[in-house]
Amino acid sequence: MQVIRVAIIGAGGGGLCALRHLMGPRTKKELNEDRQVQFEATCFEQAAKIGGTWAYTDQVGRDEYGNSIHSSMYKNLKTNLPKQCMAFPDFPFHDDLPSFIGHEDVQKYLEDYADSFGILKYIKFQRKVHTIQPVHQVNALYGLKWEVTTHSVLESQDQGETDVYDVVIVCNGNYAIPSIPTLPGSDLFEGHIMHSHNYRKPESFKDHVIVVLGANSSGQDIALELSAVAKKVYISHKKPPLQSRFPDNVEQKPGIDKLDAPSKITFQDGTSVHADSLILCTGYHYDYSFLAPECGIEVDDYRVMPLYKHLVNTKFPSMAIVGICKRIVPFPFFDIQVRFFRAVLEGSLILPSEAAMNQDTEHDYRNRLSKGKPHRYSHEMSGCMFQYLNELADMADIERIPKNYEVIYDFVAKHRKTDVMNYKKMNFGLNERGDDYVVL
Ligand code: FAD
């Protein structure tokens, strides 16, 4: 039996899923398969607990040890996906919960997941991965190994520990490094400017006039939450007008042209308002700064390269980055990606040559551009997510995500577009035959 040593970076949903499928109990089908490899995985987590972005904290900026706060979760958040399609396919949410739940329910779910698959013991907490680099020791898998250096987050003078692994699975999350747009005049603006990464609760915005820049999930959600306490909320964005109804004190505006002293915000149609606060819901950057350049991973603005199927490092296929895609159902998505990669490591799925993988990747990218998607949508999955997941599942000969997930996902997406104020009030339950979900 060949033993494969795996380093997993991060114990959010992605890292936990990787641990579950490498170190957790096998399913009945898997037990019947003749496996020639055994995994020995260690997960490094910089925080003191699991959960990643779901580990809510009131803190913003830096923690007591000077490390930057990872979670972008806000206090009153309700999930924008129902639990029925958010769940890992082998671990449903609790029956008693409504369909749209709070972050504390998701955090508890992840804790139960880790407990029930017995994977907590493989996590080294409060160890931050500082550097990963390839070392050219012979490795039965791909001819190289990975040197992983971690530091304790508790001591700034920590010398660090280095260990060598056959495989690296990066699950460090994509919602921690804010993308801040350059806005002319922002140095003159005397109001409060913050990124949604640091938004926690609405109370301090009482009676404010607020401009929320960006109308993706967080922008719409935060604008809606603030509208309950604010005098007026403007959602500034470059999309076609949002179709949904919003409260009377919410108004849509085009993108921001410039800011001015003391509180003026001018939009691209020439109109302007005076605002107390500007909240930037402008997304996040990918950050793989702990990967040495020799790992071969480059971030070209919003594109991470070279990754086969948005997952496998084509230069060194014993490295995968899980969950870089946007507009996905994250936990089921991680589940398929991890099981696909496990099939590669076990040898039951043979990857194409590096050139063929790069060609496939480039084809996917060009295809996006030809459909009018901008470069920043290089890993954006709306409209093609389930097709992608089914393709991976079929290639790896693993179970697809159940069809119900797609049905509910599409149903909710349609309602979110037209009724952002009410879609989270819906509840789904199983039909009488128990084979499909219905709105209760
Ligand atoms: P994370 O949860 O970010 O976990 C990454 C982990 O890696 C963290 O614990 C971090 O501490 C650790 N880490 C990072 N760098 C290092 C390092 N160098 N060394 C050691 N450890 C490291 N998804 C849904 O399904 N439904 C929703 O309703 C939903 N709402 C969301 C709302 C907000 C505001 C945000 C920000 C995200 C939301 N998501 C939602 C998406 C959410 O990000 C995913 O569900 C999922 O939690 C991402 O998991 P992850 O493991 O990729 O990343």
mmCIF file of N, CA, C and O in Angstrom, residues 1 26-37 339 342-343 346 348 396-399:
data_model
loop_
_atom_site.group_PDB
_atom_site.id
_atom_site.type_symbol
_atom_site.label_atom_id
_atom_site.label_comp_id
_atom_site.label_asym_id
_atom_site.label_seq_id
_atom_site.Cartn_x
_atom_site.Cartn_y
_atom_site.Cartn_z
ATOM 1 N N MET A 1 0.856 -1.210 0.000
ATOM 2 C CA MET A 1 0.000 0.000 0.000
ATOM 3 C C MET A 1 0.885 1.251 0.000
ATOM 4 O O MET A 1 1.761 1.381 0.856
ATOM 5 N N ARG A 26 -14.864 5.493 4.788
ATOM 6 C CA ARG A 26 -15.210 5.228 3.386
ATOM 7 C C ARG A 26 -16.688 4.890 3.237
ATOM 8 O O ARG A 26 -17.289 4.316 4.152
ATOM 9 N N THR A 27 -17.236 5.221 2.077
ATOM 10 C CA THR A 27 -18.611 4.802 1.814
ATOM 11 C C THR A 27 -18.590 3.305 1.454
ATOM 12 O O THR A 27 -17.527 2.749 1.181
ATOM 13 N N LYS A 28 -19.804 2.705 1.422
ATOM 14 C CA LYS A 28 -19.888 1.264 1.102
ATOM 15 C C LYS A 28 -19.236 0.975 -0.249
ATOM 16 O O LYS A 28 -18.471 0.038 -0.407
ATOM 17 N N LYS A 29 -19.539 1.856 -1.232
ATOM 18 C CA LYS A 29 -19.012 1.651 -2.588
ATOM 19 C C LYS A 29 -17.475 1.714 -2.564
ATOM 20 O O LYS A 29 -16.794 0.883 -3.155
ATOM 21 N N GLU A 30 -16.975 2.687 -1.805
ATOM 22 C CA GLU A 30 -15.518 2.872 -1.768
ATOM 23 C C GLU A 30 -14.830 1.678 -1.092
ATOM 24 O O GLU A 30 -13.740 1.278 -1.481
ATOM 25 N N LEU A 31 -15.528 1.105 -0.080
ATOM 26 C CA LEU A 31 -14.921 -0.026 0.619
ATOM 27 C C LEU A 31 -14.766 -1.236 -0.301
ATOM 28 O O LEU A 31 -13.878 -2.062 -0.115
ATOM 29 N N ASN A 32 -15.636 -1.316 -1.310
ATOM 30 C CA ASN A 32 -15.563 -2.446 -2.241
ATOM 31 C C ASN A 32 -14.510 -2.249 -3.324
ATOM 32 O O ASN A 32 -14.218 -3.166 -4.068
ATOM 33 N N GLU A 33 -13.982 -1.022 -3.400
ATOM 34 C CA GLU A 33 -12.992 -0.780 -4.449
ATOM 35 C C GLU A 33 -11.605 -1.178 -3.957
ATOM 36 O O GLU A 33 -11.280 -1.034 -2.780
ATOM 37 N N ASP A 34 -10.816 -1.660 -4.898
ATOM 38 C CA ASP A 34 -9.479 -2.113 -4.546
ATOM 39 C C ASP A 34 -8.537 -0.904 -4.569
ATOM 40 O O ASP A 34 -8.187 -0.398 -5.623
ATOM 41 N N ARG A 35 -8.173 -0.417 -3.391
ATOM 42 C CA ARG A 35 -7.353 0.796 -3.337
ATOM 43 C C ARG A 35 -5.907 0.462 -3.029
ATOM 44 O O ARG A 35 -5.629 -0.300 -2.114
ATOM 45 N N GLN A 36 -5.045 1.096 -3.783
ATOM 46 C CA GLN A 36 -3.619 0.821 -3.594
ATOM 47 C C GLN A 36 -2.933 1.929 -2.798
ATOM 48 O O GLN A 36 -1.736 1.885 -2.597
ATOM 49 N N VAL A 37 -3.702 2.963 -2.426
ATOM 50 C CA VAL A 37 -3.064 4.072 -1.712
ATOM 51 C C VAL A 37 -3.790 4.359 -0.407
ATOM 52 O O VAL A 37 -4.981 4.095 -0.264
ATOM 53 N N ARG A 339 -13.324 14.955 -4.532
ATOM 54 C CA ARG A 339 -13.384 13.536 -4.913
ATOM 55 C C ARG A 339 -12.765 13.303 -6.298
ATOM 56 O O ARG A 339 -12.196 12.251 -6.565
ATOM 57 N N ARG A 342 -9.124 13.280 -5.574
ATOM 58 C CA ARG A 342 -8.755 12.032 -4.905
ATOM 59 C C ARG A 342 -8.622 10.903 -5.945
ATOM 60 O O ARG A 342 -7.709 10.080 -5.862
ATOM 61 N N ALA A 343 -9.520 10.895 -6.920
ATOM 62 C CA ALA A 343 -9.436 9.865 -7.970
ATOM 63 C C ALA A 343 -8.112 9.994 -8.731
ATOM 64 O O ALA A 343 -7.495 8.995 -9.106
ATOM 65 N N GLU A 346 -5.422 8.617 -6.483
ATOM 66 C CA GLU A 346 -5.506 7.153 -6.347
ATOM 67 C C GLU A 346 -5.183 6.425 -7.649
ATOM 68 O O GLU A 346 -5.069 5.216 -7.675
ATOM 69 N N SER A 348 -7.111 6.227 -10.253
ATOM 70 C CA SER A 348 -8.268 5.723 -11.006
ATOM 71 C C SER A 348 -8.658 6.720 -12.106
ATOM 72 O O SER A 348 -9.417 6.386 -13.003
ATOM 73 N N ALA A 396 -14.415 11.213 -13.121
ATOM 74 C CA ALA A 396 -13.822 10.509 -11.979
ATOM 75 C C ALA A 396 -14.616 9.273 -11.586
ATOM 76 O O ALA A 396 -14.248 8.570 -10.640
ATOM 77 N N ASP A 397 -15.717 9.023 -12.292
ATOM 78 C CA ASP A 397 -16.593 7.888 -11.980
ATOM 79 C C ASP A 397 -17.076 7.917 -10.526
ATOM 80 O O ASP A 397 -16.965 6.937 -9.791
ATOM 81 N N ILE A 398 -17.560 9.088 -10.120
ATOM 82 C CA ILE A 398 -18.135 9.243 -8.777
ATOM 83 C C ILE A 398 -19.585 9.718 -8.926
ATOM 84 O O ILE A 398 -19.986 10.144 -10.026
ATOM 85 N N GLU A 399 -20.361 9.658 -7.845
ATOM 86 C CA GLU A 399 -21.772 10.042 -7.938
ATOM 87 C C GLU A 399 -21.874 11.535 -8.247
ATOM 88 O O GLU A 399 -21.147 12.343 -7.683
#
